[in-house]
Coordinates of N, CA and C in Angstrom, one line a residue:
S1447 N 6.9 16.9 8.5 CA 7.9 16.0 8.5 C 7.4 14.6 8.5
I1448 N 7.7 13.7 7.7 CA 7.3 12.3 7.6 C 7.5 11.6 8.8
G1449 N 8.7 11.8 9.5 CA 9.3 11.1 10.6 C 8.4 11.1 11.8
G1450 N 7.8 12.3 11.9 CA 6.9 12.5 13.2 C 5.6 11.6 13.2
A1451 N 5.2 11.2 11.8 CA 4.0 10.5 11.7 C 4.2 8.9 11.9
F1452 N 5.5 8.5 12.1 CA 5.9 7.2 12.0 C 4.9 6.2 13.0
P1453 N 4.8 6.6 14.2 CA 3.9 5.7 14.9 C 2.4 5.6 14.6
I1454 N 1.9 6.7 13.9 CA 0.7 6.6 13.5 C 0.7 5.5 12.1
V1455 N 1.7 5.7 11.3 CA 1.8 4.8 10.1 C 1.9 3.4 10.6
L1456 N 2.6 3.1 11.7 CA 2.8 1.6 12.2 C 1.4 1.2 12.7
A1457 N 0.7 2.0 13.5 CA -0.6 1.6 13.9 C -1.6 1.5 12.9
Y1458 N -1.8 2.2 11.9 CA -2.6 2.1 10.6 C -2.2 1.0 9.8
F1459 N -1.1 0.8 9.5 CA -0.7 -0.3 8.8 C -1.0 -1.7 9.4
A1460 N -0.7 -1.7 10.8 CA -0.9 -2.9 11.6 C -2.4 -3.4 11.5
E1461 N -3.4 -2.5 11.5 CA -4.7 -2.8 11.4 C -5.2 -3.6 10.4
F1462 N -4.5 -3.5 9.3 CA -4.9 -4.1 8.0 C -4.3 -5.4 7.8
L1463 N -3.3 -5.8 8.7 CA -2.6 -6.9 8.4 C -3.1 -8.1 9.4
C1464 N -3.2 -9.3 8.9 CA -3.6 -10.4 9.8 C -2.5 -10.7 10.8
K1465 N -2.8 -11.3 11.9 CA -1.8 -11.4 13.0 C -0.7 -12.2 12.7
S1466 N -0.9 -13.3 11.7 CA 0.3 -14.2 11.3 C 1.3 -13.4 10.4
D1467 N 1.0 -12.3 9.8 CA 1.9 -11.7 8.9 C 2.4 -10.3 9.4
R1468 N 1.7 -9.9 10.5 CA 1.9 -8.5 11.0 C 3.5 -8.3 11.5
A1469 N 4.0 -9.3 12.0 CA 5.6 -8.9 12.3 C 6.5 -8.9 11.1
R1470 N 6.1 -9.7 10.1 CA 7.0 -9.6 8.9 C 6.8 -8.2 8.2
Y1471 N 5.6 -7.9 8.0 CA 5.3 -6.6 7.3 C 5.7 -5.5 8.0
L1472 N 5.5 -5.4 9.2 CA 6.0 -4.3 10.2 C 7.5 -4.2 10.1
S1473 N 8.1 -5.3 10.2 CA 9.7 -5.3 10.0 C 10.0 -4.9 8.7
L1474 N 9.3 -5.1 7.6 CA 9.9 -4.6 6.4 C 9.5 -3.1 6.3
L1475 N 8.6 -2.6 6.8 CA 8.3 -1.3 6.9 C 9.4 -0.5 7.6
L1476 N 9.8 -1.0 8.8 CA 10.9 -0.5 9.6 C 12.1 -0.4 8.9
M1477 N 12.5 -1.4 8.1 CA 13.6 -1.6 7.2 C 13.8 -0.6 6.2
F1478 N 12.6 -0.4 5.5 CA 12.5 0.6 4.6 C 12.6 2.0 5.0
W1479 N 12.2 2.2 6.2 CA 12.0 3.6 6.9 C 13.7 3.9 7.2
A1480 N 14.4 2.9 7.7 CA 15.7 3.1 7.9 C 16.6 3.3 6.5
L1481 N 16.2 2.5 5.6 CA 16.9 2.9 4.3 C 16.5 4.3 3.7
G1482 N 15.3 4.7 4.0 CA 15.1 6.1 3.7 C 15.9 7.1 4.5
G1483 N 16.3 6.9 5.6 CA 17.2 7.8 6.4 C 18.6 7.6 5.6
V1484 N 19.1 6.4 5.4 CA 20.4 6.4 4.6 C 20.3 7.1 3.2
F1485 N 19.2 7.1 2.5 CA 19.0 7.9 1.3 C 19.1 9.2 1.4
V1486 N 18.5 9.8 2.4 CA 18.6 11.1 2.7 C 20.0 11.7 3.0
A1487 N 20.7 10.9 3.6 CA 22.2 11.0 3.9 C 23.1 11.2 2.9
L1488 N 22.7 10.2 1.9 CA 23.5 10.1 0.6 C 23.2 11.1 -0.4
V1489 N 21.8 11.6 -0.4 CA 21.4 12.8 -1.3 C 22.0 14.1 -0.7
G1490 N 22.2 14.2 0.6 CA 22.8 15.4 1.3 C 24.3 15.4 0.9
W1491 N 24.9 14.2 0.8 CA 26.2 14.2 0.7 C 26.5 14.5 -1.0
A1492 N 25.7 14.1 -1.8 CA 25.7 14.4 -3.2 C 25.4 15.8 -3.6
I1493 N 24.4 16.4 -2.9 CA 24.0 17.8 -3.2 C 24.9 18.8 -2.6
I1494 N 25.0 18.7 -1.3 CA 25.5 19.9 -0.4 C 27.0 19.9 -0.5
P1495 N 27.6 20.9 -0.9 CA 29.2 21.1 -0.8 C 29.6 20.6 0.5
S1496 N 30.8 20.0 0.6 CA 31.3 19.7 1.8 C 32.3 20.7 2.5
T1497 N 32.7 21.5 1.6 CA 33.8 22.7 2.1 C 33.3 23.9 1.3
G1498 N 33.8 25.1 1.8 CA 33.5 26.3 1.3 C 34.4 26.4 0.1
A1499 N 35.7 25.8 -0.1 CA 36.3 25.9 -1.2 C 35.5 25.3 -2.6
E1500 N 34.7 24.2 -2.3 CA 34.0 23.8 -3.5 C 33.0 24.7 -3.9
V1501 N 32.6 25.5 -3.0 CA 31.6 26.5 -3.4 C 32.1 27.6 -4.2
V1502 N 33.3 28.1 -3.8 CA 34.1 29.3 -4.4 C 34.7 28.6 -5.8
Q1503 N 35.1 27.6 -5.8 CA 35.7 26.9 -7.1 C 34.6 26.6 -8.2
E1504 N 33.6 26.3 -7.8 CA 32.5 26.0 -8.7 C 31.6 27.0 -8.9
S1505 N 31.8 28.2 -8.3 CA 31.0 29.4 -8.3 C 29.4 28.9 -8.1
K1506 N 29.4 28.2 -7.1 CA 28.1 27.9 -6.5 C 27.5 28.5 -5.4
E1507 N 26.3 28.9 -5.2 CA 26.0 29.5 -3.9 C 25.6 28.4 -2.9
H1508 N 26.2 28.6 -1.7 CA 26.0 27.7 -0.7 C 24.4 27.3 -0.3
F1509 N 23.7 28.4 -0.3 CA 22.2 28.2 0.0 C 21.5 27.7 -1.2
S1510 N 21.9 27.7 -2.4 CA 21.1 27.0 -3.4 C 21.3 25.6 -3.3
A1511 N 22.4 25.1 -2.9 CA 22.5 23.6 -2.7 C 21.5 23.1 -1.6
W1512 N 21.4 24.0 -0.6 CA 20.6 23.5 0.5 C 19.1 23.5 0.0
H1513 N 18.7 24.6 -0.8 CA 17.4 24.6 -1.3 C 17.1 23.4 -2.3
Q1514 N 18.2 23.0 -3.0 CA 17.9 21.6 -3.9 C 17.7 20.6 -3.0
F1515 N 18.7 20.5 -2.0 CA 18.6 19.4 -1.0 C 17.1 19.2 -0.3
L1516 N 16.6 20.5 0.1 CA 15.3 20.4 0.7 C 14.1 20.1 -0.3
L1517 N 14.2 20.4 -1.4 CA 13.3 20.2 -2.4 C 13.4 18.6 -2.7
V1518 N 14.5 18.1 -2.9 CA 14.5 16.8 -3.2 C 14.0 15.9 -2.1
C1519 N 14.3 16.4 -0.8 CA 13.9 15.6 0.5 C 12.4 15.9 0.7
S1520 N 11.7 16.9 0.2 CA 10.4 17.1 0.3 C 9.6 16.3 -0.7
L1521 N 10.0 15.8 -1.6 CA 9.3 14.9 -2.5 C 8.6 13.8 -2.0
P1522 N 9.3 13.0 -1.2 CA 8.4 11.7 -0.6 C 7.3 12.3 0.3
S1523 N 7.6 13.3 1.0 CA 6.4 13.9 1.9 C 5.3 14.3 1.0
L1524 N 5.6 14.9 -0.2 CA 4.5 15.4 -1.2 C 3.7 14.2 -1.6
V1525 N 4.4 13.0 -1.9 CA 3.9 12.0 -2.5 C 3.0 11.2 -1.5
A1526 N 3.4 11.2 -0.2 CA 2.8 10.7 0.9 C 1.3 11.3 1.2
V1527 N 1.4 12.7 1.2 CA 0.3 13.4 1.4 C -0.7 13.2 0.3
I1528 N -0.5 13.2 -0.9 CA -1.3 13.0 -2.0 C -1.7 11.5 -1.9
G1529 N -0.9 10.5 -1.5 CA -1.5 9.1 -1.3 C -2.4 9.1 -0.1
L1530 N -2.3 9.9 1.0 CA -3.3 9.8 2.1 C -4.7 10.1 1.5
V1531 N -5.0 10.8 0.6 CA -6.3 11.0 0.1 C -6.9 9.8 -0.3
F1532 N -6.3 8.7 -0.7 CA -6.9 7.7 -1.4 C -7.0 6.3 -0.2
L1533 N -6.4 6.6 1.0 CA -6.6 5.6 1.9 C -7.8 5.6 2.7
P1534 N -8.3 4.5 3.0 CA -9.8 4.7 3.8 C -9.5 5.1 5.2
E1535 N -10.4 5.4 5.9 CA -10.4 5.8 7.3 C -9.9 4.4 8.2
S1536 N -9.4 4.7 9.1 CA -9.0 3.6 10.0 C -10.4 3.0 10.5
P1537 N -10.4 1.5 10.4 CA -11.7 0.8 10.8 C -11.8 1.1 12.3
R1538 N -10.7 1.1 13.1 CA -10.7 1.1 14.6 C -11.4 2.6 15.0
Y1539 N -10.9 3.7 14.2 CA -11.6 4.8 14.4 C -13.0 4.9 13.9
L1540 N -13.4 4.4 12.8 CA -14.9 4.2 12.6 C -15.7 3.5 13.7
L1541 N -15.2 2.4 14.2 CA -15.9 1.8 15.1 C -16.1 2.5 16.3
E1542 N -15.0 3.3 16.8 CA -15.2 4.2 18.0 C -15.9 5.4 17.8
A1543 N -16.2 5.8 16.4 CA -17.0 6.9 16.3 C -18.4 6.4 15.9
G1544 N -18.8 5.3 16.2 CA -20.0 4.7 15.8 C -20.5 4.4 14.5
R1545 N -19.6 4.4 13.6 CA -19.8 4.3 12.2 C -19.5 2.8 11.7
E1546 N -20.2 1.8 12.3 CA -20.1 0.3 12.1 C -20.3 0.0 10.7
V1547 N -21.1 0.5 9.9 CA -21.3 0.2 8.7 C -20.1 0.4 7.8
E1548 N -19.7 1.7 7.9 CA -18.4 2.1 7.2 C -17.2 1.3 7.5
A1549 N -17.0 0.9 8.7 CA -15.9 0.1 9.2 C -16.0 -1.4 8.6
M1550 N -17.2 -1.9 8.5 CA -17.3 -3.1 7.9 C -17.1 -3.1 6.4
M1551 N -17.4 -2.1 5.7 CA -17.1 -1.8 4.4 C -15.5 -1.9 4.2
V1552 N -14.7 -1.1 5.0 CA -13.3 -1.0 4.9 C -12.9 -2.5 4.9
Y1553 N -13.3 -3.1 6.0 CA -12.8 -4.5 6.2 C -13.1 -5.3 5.0
Q1554 N -14.3 -5.2 4.3 CA -14.6 -6.1 3.2 C -13.6 -5.8 2.0
V1555 N -13.3 -4.6 1.9 CA -12.4 -4.2 0.8 C -11.0 -4.8 1.1
K1556 N -10.7 -4.7 2.5 CA -9.4 -5.2 2.9 C -9.3 -6.7 2.6
Q1557 N -10.5 -7.5 2.9 CA -10.3 -8.9 2.7 C -10.2 -9.2 1.2
G1558 N -10.5 -8.3 0.3 CA -10.4 -8.6 -1.2 C -9.0 -8.4 -1.7
S1559 N -8.1 -7.8 -0.8 CA -6.7 -7.5 -1.4 C -6.0 -8.8 -1.0
S1560 N -5.0 -9.2 -2.0 CA -4.3 -10.4 -1.9 C -3.3 -10.1 -0.8
L1561 N -2.8 -8.9 -0.6 CA -1.6 -8.8 0.5 C -2.2 -9.1 1.9
F1562 N -3.4 -8.9 2.2 CA -3.9 -8.9 3.5 C -4.7 -10.2 3.8
K1563 N -4.7 -11.2 2.8 CA -5.5 -12.3 3.0 C -4.6 -13.2 4.0
T1564 N -5.4 -13.9 4.8 CA -4.7 -14.9 5.6 C -4.3 -16.2 5.0
R1565 N -3.2 -16.7 5.3 CA -2.9 -18.0 4.8 C -3.5 -19.2 5.4
P1566 N -3.6 -20.4 4.7 CA -4.2 -21.6 5.5 C -3.4 -22.2 6.4

């Protein structure tokens, strides 16, 4: 489940943000996380039959709708797992593991990104 990893996502994301922008970007992350919950509810409402009569009238199997719902809801998790392969190690972890050179390389790459540059 993606929801169980949320505290880790917050801590990891915050590591790469400058102090002046941290609150804004973490608030956006929280907002989109909440919108994801609304999206799941809407997908469930659209896919899963609300009454048994709908299942009988449309000759649909109740469990097939659940399978479709689970498949659709698992796609963001699959994309996230694939995306994790391309993320660097946490600089804080690297420093605590005694890998200072690698941590500095991650910070140098971070400084090159326009999203994470400090404003004057």
